[in-house]
Amino acid sequence: MVSDARALATRLAELSDAALAETLAARGIAPHVGWHDFFDAADALLEPASVDRALSRLDRRTLVALRAGGDESAGDADRLALVEAGGAPYAVVADRLAVAAAASPGAFRAEPAGAEPSAADARSSAAAAERAFTTAGSLADVLLACLHAPLARTGAGPVSAADRRRLMEAGAIASSDDLEDLLASAAAAGLATPREREWIVTESGERWLEAPTPQRWAAIAEGLRSSLPSGLRTPSGGFAPPAAWPSAYPLDPEWPARAEDLRRISTRWGLFDADGSEFAWSTALRVGDPADAAAMASHLPAEIDRVYLQADLTAIAPGPLAPALDLRLRSIAVRESRAQASTYRFTAASLTTGMTEGETADSMRAFLASLSLTGIPQPLEYLIESTAARHGMVRVRTDGRAGRTRVESPDASLLDAIAIDQALRPLGLVPDGDALTTRVTRDAVYWTLADARYPVIAVDASGRPESIHRRASATPSEPSAGTSDAYARLIAALRGGHGTDGEAGWLERELEQAVRTRAEIIVVVRMPDGSERSFTLEAAGLGGGRLRGRDRAADIERTLPVSSIVSVAAA
């Protein structure tokens, strides 16, 4: 209807860019849609098919309130641009609600409040804590792998098959299907975020890796709770009992599968048991209080801070190593097994990797001495010394004058090996005196040589060693910024279209719409003497500053100057 389109167009124009982008994303609007102004947007959003899709995104409480027509229907209905400023649904929305209610009357009946979840027994609590502990370890492995190299995403969104296989071979995940649940958990807690075609770890994720397991669990649990759809959340900030989840969005055919996914992830992290029973540590979460990490901690395996260093270049942790210690140990050693007791192996390559990230022979010795129950065995001492002596034999720096990257080494044979290494051909290295040069940037050359296991370091302009990182971590705010950016061009087109700068613009657009649909409208015209007169016309044409229409009451065609028209409404 004309009046609804204008009302909605006006509301959309008044939204901030961020709020407008959120509404467009919530309605599933493609960023490249060919709208020219806010009336185009309003017309499209009020199309019956578009309204039906939006209604399927509403929870049961909102559907009941919308059907009643009260102002309790705000929230998601307002965000989806289905209601007027006062909370009443637009006419087409009310019509589609009536159709939906006739087809699915049960969707518009409030369900009685469910009973409080029953308490889980001690055996179930112990199993859930063990499950959460294992899941936290798997997520840590995934984030560490992602820190080394961001996980590639396919065009459809899931992680690439190559990266899934890499994680499975490393023991980070037991099956390919586990990965999406772990990444969904990380995204909910702000630990990782999808950006363009890859997953990257946020600064919060890097801090999470160093936190004790109870704090890790609390961060994930609160993140999962805050990311639940509004239909599962309670006014106190908690969430509804899991028994009520399957029926929360009764018009959405995809909801049962999504609800099952949410239940599975929540069960994996110990928010509740598979049968819906509740643990001592999850009651606080359900009612909206902070996660009870202390209650969870009492059921977790005790973390240790010592290991046995062996002469065969391995380290044995007789229990779960504290995360911060495990993180640093894994920066200089390869973990060979992960369980209650874990095994780590030191190799020249693993020590070189640690030195690449800033470790030195002295820092590694000091760390291992503080960690070991058995001192540092002589074979490990020798490996550290020999690796440190070799590390830095290849130096990469930028030649400011030539604008090229130089690869230098006091070992001419090592430079010869680099020059003929087929894996390094993409760098385009060419001899230049006693060095090799390339147009590729210093950091790219550095990481290519490091990945090829050469003892390389990067140096700054003054020749001092410089620790560099493969990539910068993301910040938790980047996902929302990406939503606004995706719709930036469309929003600019809407704001630049006619009909947003005053009453005349809206009036012209309403008349164009009426003519296009040959709608019957009531036109109020200001007469030369200042009085106003109403005409009911079937709009037929608009041009030259005049509106043509058939006045059926007088059975004549009228031509009215647009400049004299005060208002237009549906007949």
Coordinates of C-alpha atoms in Angstrom, one line a residue:
M1 CA 0.0 0.0 0.0
V2 CA 1.1 3.6 -0.7
S3 CA 0.9 4.8 2.8
D4 CA 2.8 1.8 4.2
A5 CA 5.5 2.2 1.6
R6 CA 6.0 5.8 2.5
A7 CA 6.0 5.1 6.2
L8 CA 8.6 2.4 5.8
A9 CA 10.7 4.4 3.4
T10 CA 10.7 7.3 5.9
R11 CA 11.8 4.9 8.8
L12 CA 14.6 3.4 6.7
A13 CA 15.9 6.8 5.8
E14 CA 16.1 7.8 9.4
L15 CA 18.2 4.8 10.4
S16 CA 22.0 5.1 10.8
D17 CA 24.1 3.4 8.2
A18 CA 25.0 0.6 10.7
A19 CA 21.4 0.0 11.7
L20 CA 20.3 0.1 8.1
A21 CA 23.0 -2.4 7.1
E22 CA 21.8 -4.7 10.0
T23 CA 18.2 -4.6 8.8
L24 CA 19.2 -5.3 5.2
A25 CA 21.4 -8.2 6.3
A26 CA 18.6 -9.6 8.6
R27 CA 16.2 -9.5 5.7
G28 CA 18.7 -11.4 3.5
I29 CA 19.0 -8.5 1.0
A30 CA 21.9 -8.9 -1.5
P31 CA 24.3 -6.0 -1.3
H32 CA 24.2 -5.6 -5.1
V33 CA 20.4 -5.3 -5.4
G34 CA 19.4 -2.6 -7.9
W35 CA 17.4 -0.2 -5.7
H36 CA 17.6 3.5 -6.4
D37 CA 15.9 5.1 -3.4
F38 CA 14.2 4.3 -0.1
F39 CA 10.8 3.8 -1.9
D40 CA 12.4 1.0 -3.9
A41 CA 13.6 -0.5 -0.7
A42 CA 10.2 -0.2 1.0
D43 CA 8.4 -1.7 -2.0
A44 CA 10.7 -4.7 -2.0
L45 CA 10.6 -5.2 1.8
L46 CA 6.8 -5.1 1.7
E47 CA 6.5 -7.7 -1.1
P48 CA 4.4 -10.6 0.3
A49 CA 7.2 -13.2 -0.4
S50 CA 9.8 -11.0 1.4
V51 CA 7.4 -10.5 4.3
D52 CA 6.9 -14.3 4.5
R53 CA 10.6 -14.9 4.7
A54 CA 11.0 -12.3 7.4
L55 CA 8.1 -13.8 9.5
S56 CA 9.9 -17.1 9.4
R57 CA 12.8 -15.5 11.3
L58 CA 10.5 -14.4 14.2
D59 CA 10.3 -16.4 17.4
R60 CA 7.0 -17.7 18.9
R61 CA 6.7 -14.8 21.4
T62 CA 7.1 -12.2 18.8
L63 CA 4.6 -13.9 16.4
V64 CA 2.0 -14.0 19.2
A65 CA 2.5 -10.3 20.0
L66 CA 2.5 -9.3 16.3
R67 CA -0.8 -11.2 15.7
A68 CA -2.3 -9.3 18.7
G69 CA -1.1 -6.0 17.1
G70 CA 0.3 -4.7 20.4
D71 CA 3.5 -2.7 21.0
E72 CA 5.1 -5.8 22.5
S73 CA 6.1 -6.9 19.0
A74 CA 9.1 -4.7 18.8
G75 CA 12.6 -6.2 18.9
D76 CA 13.2 -8.5 16.0
A77 CA 10.1 -7.4 14.3
D78 CA 11.3 -3.8 14.4
R79 CA 14.8 -4.8 13.3
L80 CA 13.3 -6.7 10.4
A81 CA 11.3 -3.6 9.4
L82 CA 7.9 -5.3 9.8
V83 CA 6.3 -2.8 12.2
E84 CA 5.6 0.9 12.3
A85 CA 7.1 3.2 14.9
G86 CA 4.3 2.4 17.4
G87 CA 4.9 -1.4 17.1
A88 CA 1.8 -2.2 14.9
P89 CA 2.5 -4.3 11.8
Y90 CA 2.2 -2.8 8.4
A91 CA -1.0 -3.8 6.5
V92 CA 0.7 -6.3 4.3
V93 CA 2.4 -7.8 7.3
A94 CA -0.9 -8.2 9.1
D95 CA -2.3 -9.8 6.0
R96 CA 0.6 -12.3 5.7
L97 CA 0.3 -13.0 9.5
A98 CA -3.4 -13.9 8.9
V99 CA -2.4 -16.3 6.1
A100 CA 0.4 -17.9 8.3
A101 CA -2.0 -18.2 11.2
A102 CA -4.5 -20.0 9.1
A103 CA -1.9 -22.4 7.8
S104 CA -0.1 -22.9 11.1
P105 CA -2.4 -21.9 14.0
G106 CA -0.1 -23.6 16.5
A107 CA 2.7 -21.2 15.7
F108 CA 0.7 -18.3 17.2
R109 CA -0.2 -19.9 20.5
A110 CA 2.1 -19.2 23.4
E111 CA 3.5 -22.3 25.0
P112 CA 3.2 -22.8 28.8
A113 CA 6.3 -22.2 30.8
G114 CA 8.3 -25.4 31.0
A115 CA 9.5 -27.0 34.2
E116 CA 13.0 -26.3 35.5
P117 CA 15.6 -28.7 34.2
S118 CA 16.4 -31.6 36.4
A119 CA 19.8 -31.8 38.1
A120 CA 22.4 -34.1 36.4
D121 CA 23.9 -36.8 38.5
A122 CA 27.6 -37.0 39.5
R123 CA 28.5 -39.4 36.8
S124 CA 27.0 -37.3 34.1
S125 CA 28.7 -34.2 35.5
A126 CA 32.1 -35.9 35.5
A127 CA 31.6 -37.0 31.9
A128 CA 30.5 -33.5 30.8
A129 CA 33.5 -31.9 32.5
E130 CA 35.8 -34.3 30.7
R131 CA 34.0 -33.6 27.4
A132 CA 34.4 -29.9 27.9
F133 CA 38.1 -30.3 28.8
T134 CA 38.7 -32.3 25.6
T135 CA 36.7 -29.8 23.5
A136 CA 38.8 -26.9 24.9
G137 CA 42.0 -28.7 24.0
S138 CA 40.7 -29.4 20.4
L139 CA 39.7 -25.7 20.0
A140 CA 43.2 -24.6 21.2
D141 CA 44.8 -26.9 18.6
V142 CA 42.6 -25.4 15.9
L143 CA 43.4 -21.8 16.9
L144 CA 47.1 -22.6 17.1
A145 CA 47.0 -24.0 13.6
C146 CA 45.0 -20.9 12.5
L147 CA 47.7 -18.6 14.1
H148 CA 50.3 -20.3 12.0
A149 CA 48.3 -20.1 8.8
P150 CA 44.7 -18.9 8.5
L151 CA 42.2 -21.6 7.6
A152 CA 41.0 -21.2 4.0
R153 CA 37.2 -21.1 3.4
T154 CA 35.4 -22.2 0.3
G155 CA 33.0 -20.0 -1.5
A156 CA 30.1 -21.6 0.4
G157 CA 31.7 -20.9 3.8
P158 CA 33.1 -24.2 5.2
V159 CA 36.8 -24.7 5.7
S160 CA 38.6 -26.2 2.7
A161 CA 39.1 -29.9 2.5
A162 CA 42.9 -29.4 2.5
D163 CA 42.8 -27.6 5.9
R164 CA 40.4 -30.1 7.4
R165 CA 42.8 -32.9 6.4
R166 CA 45.8 -31.0 7.8
L167 CA 44.0 -30.6 11.2
M168 CA 43.0 -34.2 11.3
E169 CA 46.5 -35.4 10.5
A170 CA 47.8 -33.1 13.3
G171 CA 45.3 -34.7 15.8
A172 CA 43.5 -31.3 16.4
I173 CA 40.1 -32.8 15.5
A174 CA 38.8 -36.3 15.6
S175 CA 36.6 -36.0 12.6
S176 CA 36.0 -33.5 9.8
D177 CA 32.5 -32.6 11.2
D178 CA 33.9 -31.4 14.5
L179 CA 35.6 -28.4 12.9
E180 CA 32.5 -26.4 12.1
D181 CA 31.2 -26.8 15.7
L182 CA 34.6 -25.6 17.1
L183 CA 34.8 -22.6 14.8
A184 CA 31.1 -21.7 15.6
S185 CA 32.1 -21.8 19.3
A186 CA 35.2 -19.6 18.7
A187 CA 33.2 -17.1 16.7
A188 CA 30.5 -16.9 19.4
A189 CA 33.1 -16.0 22.0
G190 CA 35.0 -13.6 19.7
L191 CA 38.1 -15.8 19.5
A192 CA 38.1 -16.2 15.7
T193 CA 36.3 -14.6 12.9
P194 CA 35.7 -15.3 9.2
R195 CA 37.2 -12.5 7.1
E196 CA 36.7 -12.8 3.3
R197 CA 37.9 -16.3 2.4
E198 CA 39.7 -17.3 5.6
W199 CA 39.3 -17.8 9.3
I200 CA 41.7 -15.7 11.5
V201 CA 42.3 -15.6 15.3
T202 CA 41.4 -12.4 17.2
E203 CA 43.4 -10.8 19.9
S204 CA 40.9 -12.2 22.4
G205 CA 41.6 -15.7 20.9
E206 CA 45.4 -15.3 21.5
R207 CA 44.7 -14.3 25.1
W208 CA 42.3 -17.3 25.5
L209 CA 45.0 -19.7 24.5
E210 CA 47.1 -18.7 27.5
A211 CA 44.2 -18.8 30.0
P212 CA 43.6 -21.7 32.4
T213 CA 41.0 -24.3 31.3
P214 CA 38.2 -23.0 33.7
Q215 CA 38.6 -19.5 32.3
R216 CA 38.6 -20.9 28.8
W217 CA 35.4 -22.7 29.4
A218 CA 33.8 -19.6 31.0
A219 CA 34.6 -17.5 28.0
I220 CA 33.2 -20.0 25.6
A221 CA 30.1 -20.6 27.7
E222 CA 29.2 -16.9 28.0
G223 CA 29.9 -16.4 24.3
L224 CA 27.6 -19.2 23.3
R225 CA 24.9 -17.9 25.6
S226 CA 25.2 -14.3 24.2
S227 CA 25.1 -15.6 20.6
L228 CA 21.9 -17.6 21.0
P229 CA 19.0 -16.3 18.9
S230 CA 16.6 -13.9 20.8
G231 CA 13.9 -16.6 20.8
L232 CA 16.0 -18.7 23.2
R233 CA 17.0 -15.9 25.5
T234 CA 15.2 -14.8 28.6
P235 CA 14.6 -11.2 29.9
S236 CA 17.1 -11.9 32.6
G237 CA 19.9 -12.5 30.1
G238 CA 19.8 -16.3 30.4
F239 CA 18.3 -18.9 28.1
A240 CA 15.2 -21.1 28.0
P241 CA 15.5 -24.7 29.0
P242 CA 16.7 -26.8 26.1
A243 CA 13.4 -28.7 25.9
A244 CA 11.8 -25.5 24.6
W245 CA 14.4 -24.9 21.8
P246 CA 13.0 -27.0 19.0
S247 CA 9.7 -25.0 18.9
A248 CA 11.1 -21.5 19.4
Y249 CA 10.8 -20.5 15.7
P250 CA 7.7 -22.4 14.5
L251 CA 7.5 -20.8 11.0
D252 CA 11.1 -21.5 10.0
P253 CA 11.5 -24.8 8.2
E254 CA 15.3 -24.7 8.8
W255 CA 15.1 -24.0 12.5
P256 CA 14.8 -27.7 13.8
A257 CA 18.2 -28.5 12.2
R258 CA 19.7 -25.3 13.6
A259 CA 18.3 -25.9 17.0
E260 CA 19.9 -29.4 16.9
D261 CA 23.2 -27.8 16.0
L262 CA 23.0 -25.4 18.9
R263 CA 22.0 -28.2 21.3
R264 CA 24.9 -30.3 20.1
I265 CA 27.5 -27.5 20.5
S266 CA 26.1 -26.6 24.0
T267 CA 26.2 -30.2 25.1
R268 CA 29.8 -30.5 23.9
W269 CA 30.8 -27.5 26.1
G270 CA 28.8 -28.7 29.1
L271 CA 26.1 -26.1 29.2
F272 CA 23.6 -29.0 29.8
D273 CA 23.5 -32.7 29.3
A274 CA 22.2 -34.5 26.2
D275 CA 18.9 -35.2 28.0
G276 CA 18.5 -31.6 29.0
S277 CA 19.5 -32.1 32.6
E278 CA 21.5 -29.3 34.2
F279 CA 24.9 -29.3 35.9
A280 CA 25.8 -27.4 39.0
W281 CA 28.0 -25.0 37.0
S282 CA 25.4 -24.3 34.3
T283 CA 22.5 -23.0 36.5
A284 CA 24.1 -19.6 36.7
L285 CA 24.4 -19.4 33.0
R286 CA 20.8 -20.3 32.4
V287 CA 19.4 -17.7 34.8
G288 CA 21.6 -14.9 33.3
D289 CA 24.5 -14.8 35.8
P290 CA 28.2 -15.0 34.9
A291 CA 29.5 -18.5 34.2
D292 CA 30.5 -20.4 37.4
A293 CA 34.1 -21.4 36.4
A294 CA 34.9 -22.5 40.0
A295 CA 32.1 -25.1 40.0
M296 CA 33.4 -26.4 36.6
A297 CA 37.0 -26.4 37.8
S298 CA 36.3 -28.8 40.6
H299 CA 35.4 -31.4 38.0
L300 CA 38.3 -30.9 35.7
P301 CA 41.6 -32.7 35.8
A302 CA 44.3 -30.9 37.8
E303 CA 46.7 -29.0 35.6
I304 CA 50.5 -29.4 36.2
D305 CA 53.5 -27.1 35.7
R306 CA 56.3 -29.6 35.4
V307 CA 57.5 -32.1 32.8
Y308 CA 60.2 -34.8 32.5
L309 CA 62.9 -34.0 29.9
Q310 CA 64.3 -37.2 28.4
A311 CA 67.7 -37.9 26.8
D312 CA 65.8 -39.0 23.6
L313 CA 64.9 -35.4 23.0
T314 CA 61.3 -35.8 24.3
A315 CA 59.4 -34.1 27.1
I316 CA 56.7 -36.1 29.0
A317 CA 54.0 -34.2 30.8
P318 CA 52.5 -36.6 33.4
G319 CA 49.2 -34.7 33.4
P320 CA 47.5 -31.9 31.5
L321 CA 50.0 -29.1 31.3
A322 CA 48.9 -25.6 32.2
P323 CA 47.8 -23.9 28.9
A324 CA 50.3 -21.1 29.0
L325 CA 53.1 -23.5 29.5
D326 CA 51.8 -25.9 26.9
L327 CA 51.6 -23.0 24.5
R328 CA 55.2 -22.0 24.9
L329 CA 56.5 -25.6 24.9
R330 CA 54.7 -26.2 21.7
S331 CA 56.4 -23.2 20.2
I332 CA 59.8 -25.0 20.4
A333 CA 58.7 -28.7 20.3
V334 CA 56.3 -30.9 18.3
R335 CA 53.6 -32.5 20.4
E336 CA 53.4 -36.1 19.4
S337 CA 50.5 -37.2 21.6
R338 CA 47.8 -35.5 23.5
A339 CA 45.9 -37.1 26.4
Q340 CA 46.1 -36.8 30.2
A341 CA 49.8 -37.4 29.7
S342 CA 51.3 -35.7 26.6
T343 CA 54.6 -36.2 24.7
Y344 CA 56.6 -33.5 23.0
R345 CA 59.6 -33.9 20.8
F346 CA 62.4 -31.4 20.2
T347 CA 63.9 -31.2 16.7
A348 CA 66.2 -28.8 14.9
A349 CA 63.2 -27.7 12.9
S350 CA 61.0 -27.1 16.0
L351 CA 63.7 -25.1 17.8
T352 CA 64.3 -23.1 14.6
T353 CA 60.6 -22.3 14.5
G354 CA 60.8 -21.0 18.1
M355 CA 63.8 -18.9 17.2
T356 CA 61.9 -17.5 14.2
E357 CA 59.2 -16.3 16.6
G358 CA 61.8 -14.6 18.9
E359 CA 63.2 -17.3 21.2
T360 CA 67.0 -17.5 21.9
A361 CA 69.2 -20.2 23.2
D362 CA 69.3 -18.5 26.6
S363 CA 65.5 -18.0 26.8
M364 CA 64.8 -21.6 25.8
R365 CA 67.3 -22.9 28.4
A366 CA 65.8 -20.8 31.1
F367 CA 62.2 -21.8 30.3
L368 CA 63.1 -25.6 30.1
A369 CA 65.1 -25.4 33.4
S370 CA 62.1 -23.9 35.2
L371 CA 59.8 -26.5 33.6
S372 CA 61.8 -29.7 34.0
L373 CA 61.8 -32.1 36.9
T374 CA 64.9 -33.7 35.6
G375 CA 67.1 -30.8 34.4
I376 CA 68.1 -30.4 30.8
P377 CA 69.7 -33.6 29.3
Q378 CA 73.0 -33.1 27.4
P379 CA 71.6 -34.2 24.0
L380 CA 69.0 -31.4 24.3
E381 CA 71.6 -28.9 25.4
Y382 CA 73.7 -29.8 22.3
L383 CA 70.7 -29.5 20.0
I384 CA 69.9 -26.1 21.3
E385 CA 73.4 -24.9 20.9
S386 CA 73.9 -26.3 17.4
T387 CA 70.6 -24.9 16.2
A388 CA 71.3 -21.5 17.7
A389 CA 74.7 -21.4 16.1
R390 CA 73.2 -22.2 12.7
H391 CA 70.1 -20.0 13.1
G392 CA 70.6 -16.7 11.3
M393 CA 73.1 -17.9 8.8
V394 CA 70.7 -16.5 6.2
R395 CA 69.7 -12.9 6.6
V396 CA 67.0 -11.1 4.7
R397 CA 66.8 -7.3 4.5
T398 CA 65.4 -4.5 2.3
D399 CA 67.9 -2.5 0.2
G400 CA 66.4 1.0 0.6
R401 CA 68.4 2.4 -2.3
A402 CA 67.6 -0.3 -4.9
G403 CA 64.1 -1.0 -3.5
R404 CA 64.9 -4.8 -3.6
T405 CA 65.1 -7.5 -1.0
R406 CA 68.6 -8.9 -0.4
V407 CA 69.3 -12.5 0.8
E408 CA 72.8 -12.7 2.4
S409 CA 74.9 -15.3 4.1
P410 CA 78.5 -15.8 5.2
D411 CA 78.2 -19.4 3.9
A412 CA 78.5 -19.2 0.1
S413 CA 77.4 -22.8 -0.3
L414 CA 74.2 -22.1 1.5
L415 CA 73.5 -19.2 -0.9
D416 CA 74.2 -21.5 -3.8
A417 CA 71.7 -24.0 -2.4
I418 CA 69.1 -21.3 -2.2
A419 CA 69.8 -20.1 -5.7
I420 CA 69.2 -23.5 -7.2
D421 CA 66.3 -24.6 -4.9
Q422 CA 63.4 -25.3 -7.3
A423 CA 60.8 -24.6 -4.5
L424 CA 62.2 -21.0 -4.3
R425 CA 61.9 -20.2 -8.0
P426 CA 58.7 -18.1 -7.6
L427 CA 60.9 -15.6 -5.6
G428 CA 62.9 -14.8 -8.7
L429 CA 66.2 -14.6 -6.9
V430 CA 69.1 -13.4 -8.9
P431 CA 72.8 -13.1 -8.0
D432 CA 74.0 -9.6 -7.0
G433 CA 77.6 -9.7 -5.9
D434 CA 77.9 -11.8 -2.7
A435 CA 74.1 -11.8 -2.2
L436 CA 70.8 -12.7 -3.9
T437 CA 68.2 -10.1 -4.7
T438 CA 64.5 -10.1 -5.7
R439 CA 61.6 -7.7 -6.1
V440 CA 59.5 -9.7 -3.7
T441 CA 59.0 -8.1 -0.3
R442 CA 61.2 -8.9 2.6
D443 CA 58.5 -10.5 4.7
A444 CA 57.4 -12.8 1.9
V445 CA 60.9 -13.9 1.2
Y446 CA 61.5 -14.5 4.9
W447 CA 58.5 -16.7 5.3
T448 CA 59.2 -18.6 2.1
L449 CA 62.8 -19.4 3.3
A450 CA 61.5 -20.2 6.8
D451 CA 58.9 -22.7 5.4
A452 CA 61.7 -24.3 3.3
R453 CA 63.6 -24.9 6.6
Y454 CA 66.5 -22.5 5.9
P455 CA 68.1 -20.8 9.0
V456 CA 66.8 -17.4 8.2
I457 CA 66.3 -14.2 10.2
A458 CA 65.0 -10.8 9.1
V459 CA 67.0 -7.7 9.8
D460 CA 66.0 -4.0 9.9
A461 CA 67.6 -1.1 8.1
S462 CA 70.4 -0.9 10.7
G463 CA 71.2 -4.6 10.5
R464 CA 69.6 -5.7 13.8
P465 CA 67.5 -8.9 13.9
E466 CA 63.8 -8.2 13.8
S467 CA 61.0 -10.6 14.9
I468 CA 58.2 -10.6 12.4
H469 CA 54.9 -12.4 12.3
R470 CA 53.1 -14.1 9.5
R471 CA 50.0 -11.9 9.9
A472 CA 48.3 -9.4 12.2
S473 CA 45.5 -10.8 14.3
A474 CA 42.0 -9.6 13.9
T475 CA 40.1 -7.5 16.5
P476 CA 36.7 -8.6 17.7
S477 CA 35.0 -5.5 16.1
E478 CA 35.9 -6.5 12.6
P479 CA 32.9 -8.7 11.8
S480 CA 30.3 -5.9 12.4
A481 CA 32.4 -3.4 10.5
G482 CA 32.4 -5.9 7.6
T483 CA 28.6 -5.9 7.5
S484 CA 28.4 -2.1 7.1
D485 CA 31.1 -2.2 4.5
A486 CA 29.3 -4.8 2.5
Y487 CA 26.2 -2.6 2.2
A488 CA 28.1 0.7 1.8
R489 CA 27.5 1.1 -1.9
L490 CA 23.8 0.2 -1.7
I491 CA 23.2 2.6 1.3
A492 CA 24.9 5.4 -0.6
A493 CA 22.6 4.8 -3.6
L494 CA 19.5 4.8 -1.3
R495 CA 20.6 8.1 0.4
G496 CA 21.4 9.7 -2.9
G497 CA 18.1 8.8 -4.5
H498 CA 15.3 11.3 -4.8
G499 CA 12.6 11.1 -2.2
T500 CA 14.7 11.6 0.9
D501 CA 14.9 15.4 1.0
G502 CA 11.6 16.7 2.1
E503 CA 7.9 16.4 1.5
A504 CA 8.0 17.1 -2.2
G505 CA 10.3 14.2 -2.9
W506 CA 8.1 11.8 -1.0
L507 CA 5.0 13.1 -2.8
E508 CA 6.5 12.7 -6.2
R509 CA 7.6 9.1 -5.5
E510 CA 4.1 8.2 -4.1
L511 CA 2.5 9.6 -7.3
E512 CA 4.9 7.6 -9.5
Q513 CA 4.1 4.5 -7.6
A514 CA 0.3 5.1 -7.9
V515 CA 0.6 5.7 -11.6
R516 CA 2.7 2.6 -12.1
T517 CA 0.1 0.4 -10.4
R518 CA -2.9 2.5 -11.7
A519 CA -4.0 2.7 -8.0
E520 CA -7.1 4.5 -6.9
I521 CA -5.9 7.3 -4.6
I522 CA -7.3 10.2 -2.6
V523 CA -5.6 13.4 -3.7
V524 CA -5.9 16.6 -1.5
V525 CA -5.4 19.7 -3.6
R526 CA -4.9 23.3 -2.3
M527 CA -7.2 25.6 -4.3
P528 CA -6.2 29.2 -5.4
D529 CA -8.3 30.7 -2.5
G530 CA -6.3 28.6 0.0
S531 CA -9.0 26.1 0.7
E532 CA -8.3 22.3 0.2
R533 CA -10.4 19.9 -1.8
S534 CA -10.2 16.1 -2.1
F535 CA -10.4 14.1 -5.3
T536 CA -10.6 10.3 -5.7
L537 CA -8.8 9.4 -8.8
E538 CA -7.5 6.3 -10.6
A539 CA -3.9 7.5 -11.4
A540 CA -3.2 7.4 -15.1
G541 CA -0.2 9.5 -15.9
L542 CA 2.5 11.9 -14.5
G543 CA 4.5 14.3 -16.5
G544 CA 5.1 18.0 -17.1
G545 CA 4.4 18.7 -13.4
R546 CA 0.9 17.4 -13.7
L547 CA -1.0 14.3 -12.5
R548 CA -3.7 12.8 -14.8
G549 CA -6.4 10.6 -13.4
R550 CA -9.9 9.3 -13.9
D551 CA -12.4 10.8 -11.4
R552 CA -15.0 8.0 -11.4
A553 CA -17.5 9.9 -9.2
A554 CA -17.7 12.7 -11.8
D555 CA -16.9 10.3 -14.7
I556 CA -14.3 12.7 -16.1
E557 CA -10.5 12.8 -16.4
R558 CA -8.8 15.4 -14.3
T559 CA -5.4 17.0 -14.6
L560 CA -4.0 18.4 -11.4
P561 CA -0.8 20.4 -10.9
V562 CA 1.6 18.5 -8.7
S563 CA 2.7 21.7 -7.0
S564 CA -0.9 22.1 -5.7
I565 CA -1.2 18.6 -4.3
V566 CA -0.9 18.5 -0.5
S567 CA -1.1 14.8 0.2
V568 CA -1.8 11.4 -1.3
A569 CA -3.5 8.4 0.4
A570 CA -4.8 5.1 -0.7
A571 CA -8.6 5.2 -1.5

